[in-house]
Short mmCIF file of C-alpha atoms and ligand atoms in Angstrom, two decimals:
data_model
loop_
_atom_site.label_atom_id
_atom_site.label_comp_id
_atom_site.label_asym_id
_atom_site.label_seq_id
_atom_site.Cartn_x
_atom_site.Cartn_y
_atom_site.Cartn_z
CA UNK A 1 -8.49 12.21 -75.14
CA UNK A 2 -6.63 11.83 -71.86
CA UNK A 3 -6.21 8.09 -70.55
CA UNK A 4 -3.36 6.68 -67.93
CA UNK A 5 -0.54 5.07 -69.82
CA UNK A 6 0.97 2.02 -68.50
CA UNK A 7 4.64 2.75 -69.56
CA UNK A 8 5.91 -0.56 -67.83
CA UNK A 9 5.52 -3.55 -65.40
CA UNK A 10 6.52 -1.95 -62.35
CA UNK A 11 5.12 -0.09 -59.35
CA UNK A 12 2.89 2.53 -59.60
CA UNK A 13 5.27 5.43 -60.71
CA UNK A 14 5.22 3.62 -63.79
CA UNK A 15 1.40 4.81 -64.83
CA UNK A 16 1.09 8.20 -66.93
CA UNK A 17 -1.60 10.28 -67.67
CA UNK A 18 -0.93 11.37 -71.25
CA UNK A 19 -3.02 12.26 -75.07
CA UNK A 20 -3.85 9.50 -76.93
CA UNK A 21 -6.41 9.41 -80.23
CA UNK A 22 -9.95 9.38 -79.34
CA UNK A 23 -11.40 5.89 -80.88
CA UNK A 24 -13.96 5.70 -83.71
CA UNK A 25 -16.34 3.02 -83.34
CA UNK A 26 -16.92 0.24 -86.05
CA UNK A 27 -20.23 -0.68 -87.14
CA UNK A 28 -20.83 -3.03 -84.29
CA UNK A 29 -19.81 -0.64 -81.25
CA UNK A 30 -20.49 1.66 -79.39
CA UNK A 31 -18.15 5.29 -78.13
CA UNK A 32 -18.56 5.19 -74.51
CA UNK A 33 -17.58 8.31 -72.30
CA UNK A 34 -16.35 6.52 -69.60
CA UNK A 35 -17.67 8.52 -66.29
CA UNK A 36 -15.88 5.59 -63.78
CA UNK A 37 -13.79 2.76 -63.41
CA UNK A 38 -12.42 0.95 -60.56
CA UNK A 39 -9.10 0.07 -59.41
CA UNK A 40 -8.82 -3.53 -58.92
CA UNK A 41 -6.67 -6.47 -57.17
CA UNK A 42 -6.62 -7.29 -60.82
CA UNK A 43 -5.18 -4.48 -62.53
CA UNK A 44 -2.43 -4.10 -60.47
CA UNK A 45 -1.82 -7.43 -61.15
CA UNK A 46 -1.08 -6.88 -64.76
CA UNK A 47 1.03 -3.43 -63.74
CA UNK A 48 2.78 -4.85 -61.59
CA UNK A 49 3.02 -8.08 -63.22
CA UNK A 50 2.55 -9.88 -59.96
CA UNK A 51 2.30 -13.39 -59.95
CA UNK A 52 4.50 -16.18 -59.12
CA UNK A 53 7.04 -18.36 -60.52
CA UNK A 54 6.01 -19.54 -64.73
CA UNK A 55 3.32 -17.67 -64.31
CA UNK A 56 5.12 -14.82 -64.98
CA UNK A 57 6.47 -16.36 -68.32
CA UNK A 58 2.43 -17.03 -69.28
CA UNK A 59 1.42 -13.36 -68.35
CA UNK A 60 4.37 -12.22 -70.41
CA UNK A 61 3.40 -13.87 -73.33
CA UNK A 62 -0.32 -12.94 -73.22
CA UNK A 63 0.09 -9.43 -71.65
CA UNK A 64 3.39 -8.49 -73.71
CA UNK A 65 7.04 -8.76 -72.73
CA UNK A 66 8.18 -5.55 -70.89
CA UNK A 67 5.20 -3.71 -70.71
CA UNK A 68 1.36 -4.52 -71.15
CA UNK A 69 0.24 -4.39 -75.22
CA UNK A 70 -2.53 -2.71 -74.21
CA UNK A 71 -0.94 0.45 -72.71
CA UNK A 72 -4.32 1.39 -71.12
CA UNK A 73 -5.21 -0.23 -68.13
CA UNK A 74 -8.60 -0.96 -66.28
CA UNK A 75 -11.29 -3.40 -67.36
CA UNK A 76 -14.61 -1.97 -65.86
CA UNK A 77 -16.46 1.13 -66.66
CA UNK A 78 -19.69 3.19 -65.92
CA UNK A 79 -20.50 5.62 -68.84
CA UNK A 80 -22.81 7.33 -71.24
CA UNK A 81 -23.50 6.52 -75.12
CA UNK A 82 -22.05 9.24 -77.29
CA UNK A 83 -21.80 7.88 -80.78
CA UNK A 84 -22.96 4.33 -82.23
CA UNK A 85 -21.74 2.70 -85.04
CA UNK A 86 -24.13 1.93 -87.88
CA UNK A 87 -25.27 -1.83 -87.20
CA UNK A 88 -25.89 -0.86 -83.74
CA UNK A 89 -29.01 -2.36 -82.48
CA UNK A 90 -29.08 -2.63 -78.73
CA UNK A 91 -28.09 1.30 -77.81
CA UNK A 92 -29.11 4.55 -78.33
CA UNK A 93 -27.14 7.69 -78.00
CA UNK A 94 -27.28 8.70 -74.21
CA UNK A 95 -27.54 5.40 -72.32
CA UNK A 96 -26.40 4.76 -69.29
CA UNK A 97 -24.28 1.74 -69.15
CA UNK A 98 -21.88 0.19 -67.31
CA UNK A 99 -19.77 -3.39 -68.34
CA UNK A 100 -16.41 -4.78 -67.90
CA UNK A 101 -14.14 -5.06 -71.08
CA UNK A 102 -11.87 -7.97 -69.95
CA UNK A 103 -8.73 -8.70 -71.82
CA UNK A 104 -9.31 -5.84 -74.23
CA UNK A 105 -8.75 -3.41 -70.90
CA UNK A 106 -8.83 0.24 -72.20
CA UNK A 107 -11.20 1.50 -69.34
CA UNK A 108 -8.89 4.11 -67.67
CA UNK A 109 -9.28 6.30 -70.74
CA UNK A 110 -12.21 9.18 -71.47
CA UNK A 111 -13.50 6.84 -74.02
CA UNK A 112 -13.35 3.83 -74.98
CA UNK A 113 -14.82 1.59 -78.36
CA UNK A 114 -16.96 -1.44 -77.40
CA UNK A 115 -18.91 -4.47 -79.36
CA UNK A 116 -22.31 -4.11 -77.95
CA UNK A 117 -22.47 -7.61 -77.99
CA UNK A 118 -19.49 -7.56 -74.81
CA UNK A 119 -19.91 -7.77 -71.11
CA UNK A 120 -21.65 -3.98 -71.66
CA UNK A 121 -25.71 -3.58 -70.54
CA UNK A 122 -27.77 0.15 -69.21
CA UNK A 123 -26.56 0.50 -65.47
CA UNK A 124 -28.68 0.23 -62.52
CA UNK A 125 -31.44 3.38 -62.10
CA UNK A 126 -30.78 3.97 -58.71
CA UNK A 127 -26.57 3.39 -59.07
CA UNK A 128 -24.43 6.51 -59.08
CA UNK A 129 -22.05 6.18 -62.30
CA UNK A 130 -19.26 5.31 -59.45
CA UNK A 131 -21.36 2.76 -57.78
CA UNK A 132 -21.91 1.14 -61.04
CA UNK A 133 -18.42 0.75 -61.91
CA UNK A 134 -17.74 -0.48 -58.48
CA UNK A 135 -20.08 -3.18 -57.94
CA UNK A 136 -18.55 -4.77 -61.69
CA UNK A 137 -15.36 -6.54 -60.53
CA UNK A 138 -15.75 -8.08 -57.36
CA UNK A 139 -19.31 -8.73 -58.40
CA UNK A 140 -18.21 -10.48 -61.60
CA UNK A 141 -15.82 -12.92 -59.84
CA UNK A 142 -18.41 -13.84 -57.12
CA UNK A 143 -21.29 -14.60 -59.41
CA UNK A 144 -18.52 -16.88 -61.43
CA UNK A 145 -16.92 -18.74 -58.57
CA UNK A 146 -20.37 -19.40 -56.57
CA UNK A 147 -22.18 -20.76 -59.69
CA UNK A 148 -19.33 -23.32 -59.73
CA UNK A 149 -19.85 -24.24 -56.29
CA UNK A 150 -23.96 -24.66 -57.37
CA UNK A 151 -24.93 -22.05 -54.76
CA UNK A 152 -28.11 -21.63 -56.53
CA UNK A 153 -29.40 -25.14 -56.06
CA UNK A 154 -28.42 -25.79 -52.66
CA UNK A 155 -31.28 -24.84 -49.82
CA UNK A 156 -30.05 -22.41 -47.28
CA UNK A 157 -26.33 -23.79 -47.81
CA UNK A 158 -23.90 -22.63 -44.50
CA UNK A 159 -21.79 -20.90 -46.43
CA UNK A 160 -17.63 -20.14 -44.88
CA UNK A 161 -16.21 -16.86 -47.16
CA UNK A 162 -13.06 -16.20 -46.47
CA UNK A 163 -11.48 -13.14 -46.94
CA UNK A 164 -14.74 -11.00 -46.87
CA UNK A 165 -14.04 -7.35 -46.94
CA UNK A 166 -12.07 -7.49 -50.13
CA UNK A 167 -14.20 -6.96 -53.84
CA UNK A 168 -14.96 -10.18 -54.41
CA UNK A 169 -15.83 -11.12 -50.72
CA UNK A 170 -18.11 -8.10 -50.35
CA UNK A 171 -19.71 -9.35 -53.45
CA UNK A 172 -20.20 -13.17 -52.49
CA UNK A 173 -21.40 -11.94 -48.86
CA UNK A 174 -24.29 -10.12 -50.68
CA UNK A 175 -25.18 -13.12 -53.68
CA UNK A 176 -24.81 -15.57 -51.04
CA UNK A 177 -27.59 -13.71 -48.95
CA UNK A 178 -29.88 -13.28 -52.02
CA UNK A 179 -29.57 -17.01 -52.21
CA UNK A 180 -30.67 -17.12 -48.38
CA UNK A 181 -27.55 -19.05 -47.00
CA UNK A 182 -26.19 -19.30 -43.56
CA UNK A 183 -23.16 -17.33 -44.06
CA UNK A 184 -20.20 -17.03 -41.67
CA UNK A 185 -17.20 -14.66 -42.83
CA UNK A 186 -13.70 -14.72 -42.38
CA UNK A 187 -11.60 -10.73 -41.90
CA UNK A 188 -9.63 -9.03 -39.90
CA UNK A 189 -10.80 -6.77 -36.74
CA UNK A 190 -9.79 -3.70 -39.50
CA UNK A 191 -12.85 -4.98 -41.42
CA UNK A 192 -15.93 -6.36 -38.81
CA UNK A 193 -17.70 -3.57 -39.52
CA UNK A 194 -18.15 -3.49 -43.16
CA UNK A 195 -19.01 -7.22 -42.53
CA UNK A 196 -21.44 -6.61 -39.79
CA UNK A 197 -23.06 -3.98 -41.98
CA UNK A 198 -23.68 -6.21 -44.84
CA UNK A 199 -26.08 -8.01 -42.30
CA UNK A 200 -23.41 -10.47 -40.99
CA UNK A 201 -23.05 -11.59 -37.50
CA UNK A 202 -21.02 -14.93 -37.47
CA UNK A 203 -17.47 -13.34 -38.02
CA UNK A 204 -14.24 -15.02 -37.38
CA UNK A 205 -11.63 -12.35 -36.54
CA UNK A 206 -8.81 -14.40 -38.58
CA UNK A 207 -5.55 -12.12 -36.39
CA UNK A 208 -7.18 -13.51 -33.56
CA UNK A 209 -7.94 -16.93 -34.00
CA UNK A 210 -7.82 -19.84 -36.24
CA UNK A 211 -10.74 -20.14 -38.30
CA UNK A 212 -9.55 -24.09 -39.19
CA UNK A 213 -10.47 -25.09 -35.68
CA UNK A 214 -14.17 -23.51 -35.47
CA UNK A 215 -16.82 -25.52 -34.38
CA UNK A 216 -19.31 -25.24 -37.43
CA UNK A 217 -19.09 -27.62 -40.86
CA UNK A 218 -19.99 -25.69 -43.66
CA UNK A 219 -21.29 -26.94 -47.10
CA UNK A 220 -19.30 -24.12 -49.36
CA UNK A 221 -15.93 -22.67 -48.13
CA UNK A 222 -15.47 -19.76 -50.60
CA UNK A 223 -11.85 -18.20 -50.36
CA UNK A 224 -12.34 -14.77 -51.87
CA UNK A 225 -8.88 -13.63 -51.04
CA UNK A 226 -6.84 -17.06 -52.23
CA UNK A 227 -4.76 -17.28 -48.66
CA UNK A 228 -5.98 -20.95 -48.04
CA UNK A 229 -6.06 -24.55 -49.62
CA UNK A 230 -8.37 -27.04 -49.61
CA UNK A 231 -6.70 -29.49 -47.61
CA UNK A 232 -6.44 -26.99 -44.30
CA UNK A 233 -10.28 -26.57 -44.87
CA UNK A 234 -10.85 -29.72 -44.78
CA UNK A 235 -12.00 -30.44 -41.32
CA UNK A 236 -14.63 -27.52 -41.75
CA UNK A 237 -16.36 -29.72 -44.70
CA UNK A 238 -19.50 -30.91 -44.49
CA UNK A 239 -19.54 -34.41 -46.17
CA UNK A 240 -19.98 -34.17 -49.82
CA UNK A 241 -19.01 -29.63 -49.18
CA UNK A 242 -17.10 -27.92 -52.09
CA UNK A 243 -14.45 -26.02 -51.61
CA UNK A 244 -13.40 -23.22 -53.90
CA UNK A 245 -10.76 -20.42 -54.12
CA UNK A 246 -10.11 -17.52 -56.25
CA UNK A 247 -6.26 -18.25 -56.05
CA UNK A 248 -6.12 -21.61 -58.16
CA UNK A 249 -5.86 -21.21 -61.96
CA UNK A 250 -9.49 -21.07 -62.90
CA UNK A 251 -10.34 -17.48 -63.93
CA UNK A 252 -13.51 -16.29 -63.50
CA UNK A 253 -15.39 -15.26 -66.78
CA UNK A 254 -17.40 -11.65 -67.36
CA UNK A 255 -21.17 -12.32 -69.25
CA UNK A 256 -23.97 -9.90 -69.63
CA UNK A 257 -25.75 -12.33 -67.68
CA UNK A 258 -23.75 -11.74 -64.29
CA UNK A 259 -24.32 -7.83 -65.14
CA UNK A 260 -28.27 -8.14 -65.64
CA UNK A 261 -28.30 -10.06 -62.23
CA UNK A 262 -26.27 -7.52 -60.59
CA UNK A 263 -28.68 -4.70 -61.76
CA UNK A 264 -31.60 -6.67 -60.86
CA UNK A 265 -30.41 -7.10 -57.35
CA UNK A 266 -29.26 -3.31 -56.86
CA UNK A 267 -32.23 -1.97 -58.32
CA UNK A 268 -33.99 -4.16 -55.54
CA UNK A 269 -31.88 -2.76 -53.00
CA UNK A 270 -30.59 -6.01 -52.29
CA UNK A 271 -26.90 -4.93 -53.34
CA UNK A 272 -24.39 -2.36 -52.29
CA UNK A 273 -21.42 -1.11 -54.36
CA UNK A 274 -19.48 -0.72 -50.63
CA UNK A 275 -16.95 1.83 -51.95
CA UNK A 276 -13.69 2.51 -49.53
CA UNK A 277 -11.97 5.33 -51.70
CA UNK A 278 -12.55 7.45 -54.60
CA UNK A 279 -9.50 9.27 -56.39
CA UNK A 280 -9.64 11.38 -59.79
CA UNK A 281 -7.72 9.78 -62.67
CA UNK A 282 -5.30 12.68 -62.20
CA UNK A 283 -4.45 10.57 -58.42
CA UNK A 284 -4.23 7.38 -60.62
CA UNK A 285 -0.75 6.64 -58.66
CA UNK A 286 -2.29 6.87 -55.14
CA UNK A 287 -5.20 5.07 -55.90
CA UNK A 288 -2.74 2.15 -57.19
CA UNK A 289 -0.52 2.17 -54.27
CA UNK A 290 -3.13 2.09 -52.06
CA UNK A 291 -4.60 -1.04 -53.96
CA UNK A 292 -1.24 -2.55 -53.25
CA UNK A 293 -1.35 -2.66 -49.93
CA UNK A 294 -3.91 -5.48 -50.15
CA UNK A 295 -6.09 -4.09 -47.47
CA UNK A 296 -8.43 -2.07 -49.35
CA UNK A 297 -11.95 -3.30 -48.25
CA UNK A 298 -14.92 -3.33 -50.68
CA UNK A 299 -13.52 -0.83 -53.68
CA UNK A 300 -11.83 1.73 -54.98
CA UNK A 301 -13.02 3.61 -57.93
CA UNK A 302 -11.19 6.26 -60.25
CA UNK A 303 -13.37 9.13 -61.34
CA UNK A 304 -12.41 9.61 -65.22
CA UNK A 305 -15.44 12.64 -65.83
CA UNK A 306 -17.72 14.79 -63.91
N1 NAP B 401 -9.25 -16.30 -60.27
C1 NAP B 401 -9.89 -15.22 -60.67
O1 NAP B 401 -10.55 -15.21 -61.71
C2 NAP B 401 -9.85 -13.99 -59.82
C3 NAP B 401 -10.71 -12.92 -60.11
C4 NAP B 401 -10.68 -11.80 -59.27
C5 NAP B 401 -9.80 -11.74 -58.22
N2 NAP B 401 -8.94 -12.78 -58.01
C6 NAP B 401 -7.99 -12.75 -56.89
O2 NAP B 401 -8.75 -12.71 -55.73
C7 NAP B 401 -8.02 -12.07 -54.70
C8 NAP B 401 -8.95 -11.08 -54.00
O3 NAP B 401 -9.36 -10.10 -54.88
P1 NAP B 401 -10.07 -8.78 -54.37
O4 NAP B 401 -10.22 -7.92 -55.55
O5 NAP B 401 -11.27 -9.10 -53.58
O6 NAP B 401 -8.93 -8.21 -53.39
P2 NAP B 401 -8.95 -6.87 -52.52
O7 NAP B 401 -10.18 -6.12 -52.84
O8 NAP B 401 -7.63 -6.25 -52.65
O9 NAP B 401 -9.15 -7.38 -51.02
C9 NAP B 401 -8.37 -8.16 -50.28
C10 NAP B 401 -9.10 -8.23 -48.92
O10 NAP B 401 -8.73 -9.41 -48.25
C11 NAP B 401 -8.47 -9.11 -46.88
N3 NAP B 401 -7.46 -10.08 -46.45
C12 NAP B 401 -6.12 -10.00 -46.64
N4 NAP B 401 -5.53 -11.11 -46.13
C13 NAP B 401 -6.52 -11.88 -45.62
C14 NAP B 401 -6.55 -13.14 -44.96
N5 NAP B 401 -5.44 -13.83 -44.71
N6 NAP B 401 -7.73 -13.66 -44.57
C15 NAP B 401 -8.88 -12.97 -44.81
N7 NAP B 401 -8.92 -11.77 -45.41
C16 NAP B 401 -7.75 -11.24 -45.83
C17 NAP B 401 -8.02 -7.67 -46.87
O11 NAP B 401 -8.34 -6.99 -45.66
P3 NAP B 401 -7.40 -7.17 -44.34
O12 NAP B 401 -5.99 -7.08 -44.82
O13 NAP B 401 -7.83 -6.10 -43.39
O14 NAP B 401 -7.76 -8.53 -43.84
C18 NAP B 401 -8.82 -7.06 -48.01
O15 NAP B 401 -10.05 -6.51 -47.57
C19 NAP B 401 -6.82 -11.41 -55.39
O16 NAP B 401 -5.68 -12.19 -55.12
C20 NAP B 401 -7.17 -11.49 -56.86
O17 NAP B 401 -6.03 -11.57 -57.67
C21 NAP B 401 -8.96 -13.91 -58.78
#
């Protein structure tokens, strides 16, 4: 099968498209034909191996030393069923899934082997297979970082998300709505309108003013984007507000759970995958360097079948 090769830590030259054996599944998984993943902050994180100071050391030691143990890259996927192993009891040949495969990675491949006991459940109806490996990531992380924060029990909480057009701020926008909170977002003029269409009109344009010095308290500040700490969002605290950023060590966690809530809320129309680019896995390269820039807004998805 043809998969992208990670040959190094490096830029994104160093990604290949090459032949590698087809997995088998064991009696617990199932062979997914992956239709589409996504290109995410995250994964070019791990190609590029960028994080700072010991950090490095840690990633080196869990990742592998010069290059990533797991050659294949990319840890969400939309596919279909093709084979399942004999003790398979939640699949049938031909389902629709989608599901994120974490530390194993392996998604940017034509197949890949999954326990269906994983982060893995039958995609959204009404999702396109790109949508539904779009909406994984960013989605994910939100879910995680906003149950910390208790969004759920909290009654129309004013909600500050910074960083808002990126994958995870997309997502918190749209699971902060669902819980009916007073949200006010934090992007750049390059991004008001993805922001504005995801039904938000309290915006701070943050190249053209300080967002530390508006007016409003808010009971959650949720940095999606990790350029803050808590102590400059301090004055914008309610008393007794959390703060919360995606940039501290706390790493967010992928359940079925977060999936079936997802699909719940995008079968009810409630959620959209908001999709900036889509590049074939042959473009693999592009699609990287454009996730390096840091700018993408929403996501960018890689096309692995048609
Ligand atoms: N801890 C965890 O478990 C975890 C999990 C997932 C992601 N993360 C981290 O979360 C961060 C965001 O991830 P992502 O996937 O959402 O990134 P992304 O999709 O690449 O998006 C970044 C977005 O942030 C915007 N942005 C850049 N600088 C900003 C600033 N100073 N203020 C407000 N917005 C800004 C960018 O648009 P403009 O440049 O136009 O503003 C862009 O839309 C990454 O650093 C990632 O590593 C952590």
């Amino acid at each position: 099968m043809k998969a992208v090769i990670c040959t190094k830590y490096g830029s994104p030259e160093v990604l290949k498209i090459g032949d590698v054996e087809k997995p088998t599944p064991k009696p617990k998984e199932v062979l997914v034909k992956i239709m589409a993943t996504a290109v995410n902050s995250g994964d070019v994180r791990v190609r590029g191996l960028i994080v700072e100071g010991f950090m490095k050391i840690v990633m080196r030691f869990v990742l592998g030393f010069t290059k990533p143990r797991k050659a294949i890259l990319g840890t969400v996927f939309s596919g279909v069923v093709e084979q399942i192993g004999e003790n398979v009891t939640k699949f049938k040949v031909g389902d629709e899934i989608f599901g994120a495969t974490g530390f194993k990675f392996g998604t940017y491949a034509e197949y890949t082997a999954l326990n269906e006991a994983g982060s893995l459940i039958v995609k959204p109806k009404n999702a396109s297979f790109e949508e539904a490996a779009a909406i994984i990531f960013g989605g994910q992380t939100a879910i995680y970082f906003l149950e910390k924060v208790g969004i759920k029990h909290k009654t129309n909480p004013k909600i500050l998300v910074i960083g808002a057009t990126g994958a995870v701020g997309v997502a918190a926008i749209q699971i902060a709505k669902h819980y009916h909170a007073d949200i006010t977002a934090v992007c750049s003029s390059n991004g008001v309108g993805i922001v504005r269409d995801l039904g938000i009109n309290n915006v701070i344009l943050y190249d053209k003013e300080d967002f530390t010095k508006y007016s409003k308290k808010f009971d959650i500040i949720f940095d999606a984007v990790g350029k803050t700490n808590k102590s400059q969002c301090l004055p914008l605290l309610e008393k007794g507000g959390v703060y919360k950023t995606v940039g501290g060590l706390d790493v967010a966690t992928e359940t079925q759970e977060q999936l079936y809530f997802l699909k719940e809320l995008f079968e009810q129309g409630k959620y959209s995958a908001v999709i900036d680019k889509t590049f074939p896995m042959e473009k693999v390269v592009e699609a990287h360097q454009y996730v390096d820039t840091g700018h993408k807004k929403g996501n960018v998805v890689l096309k692995i079948s048609h």
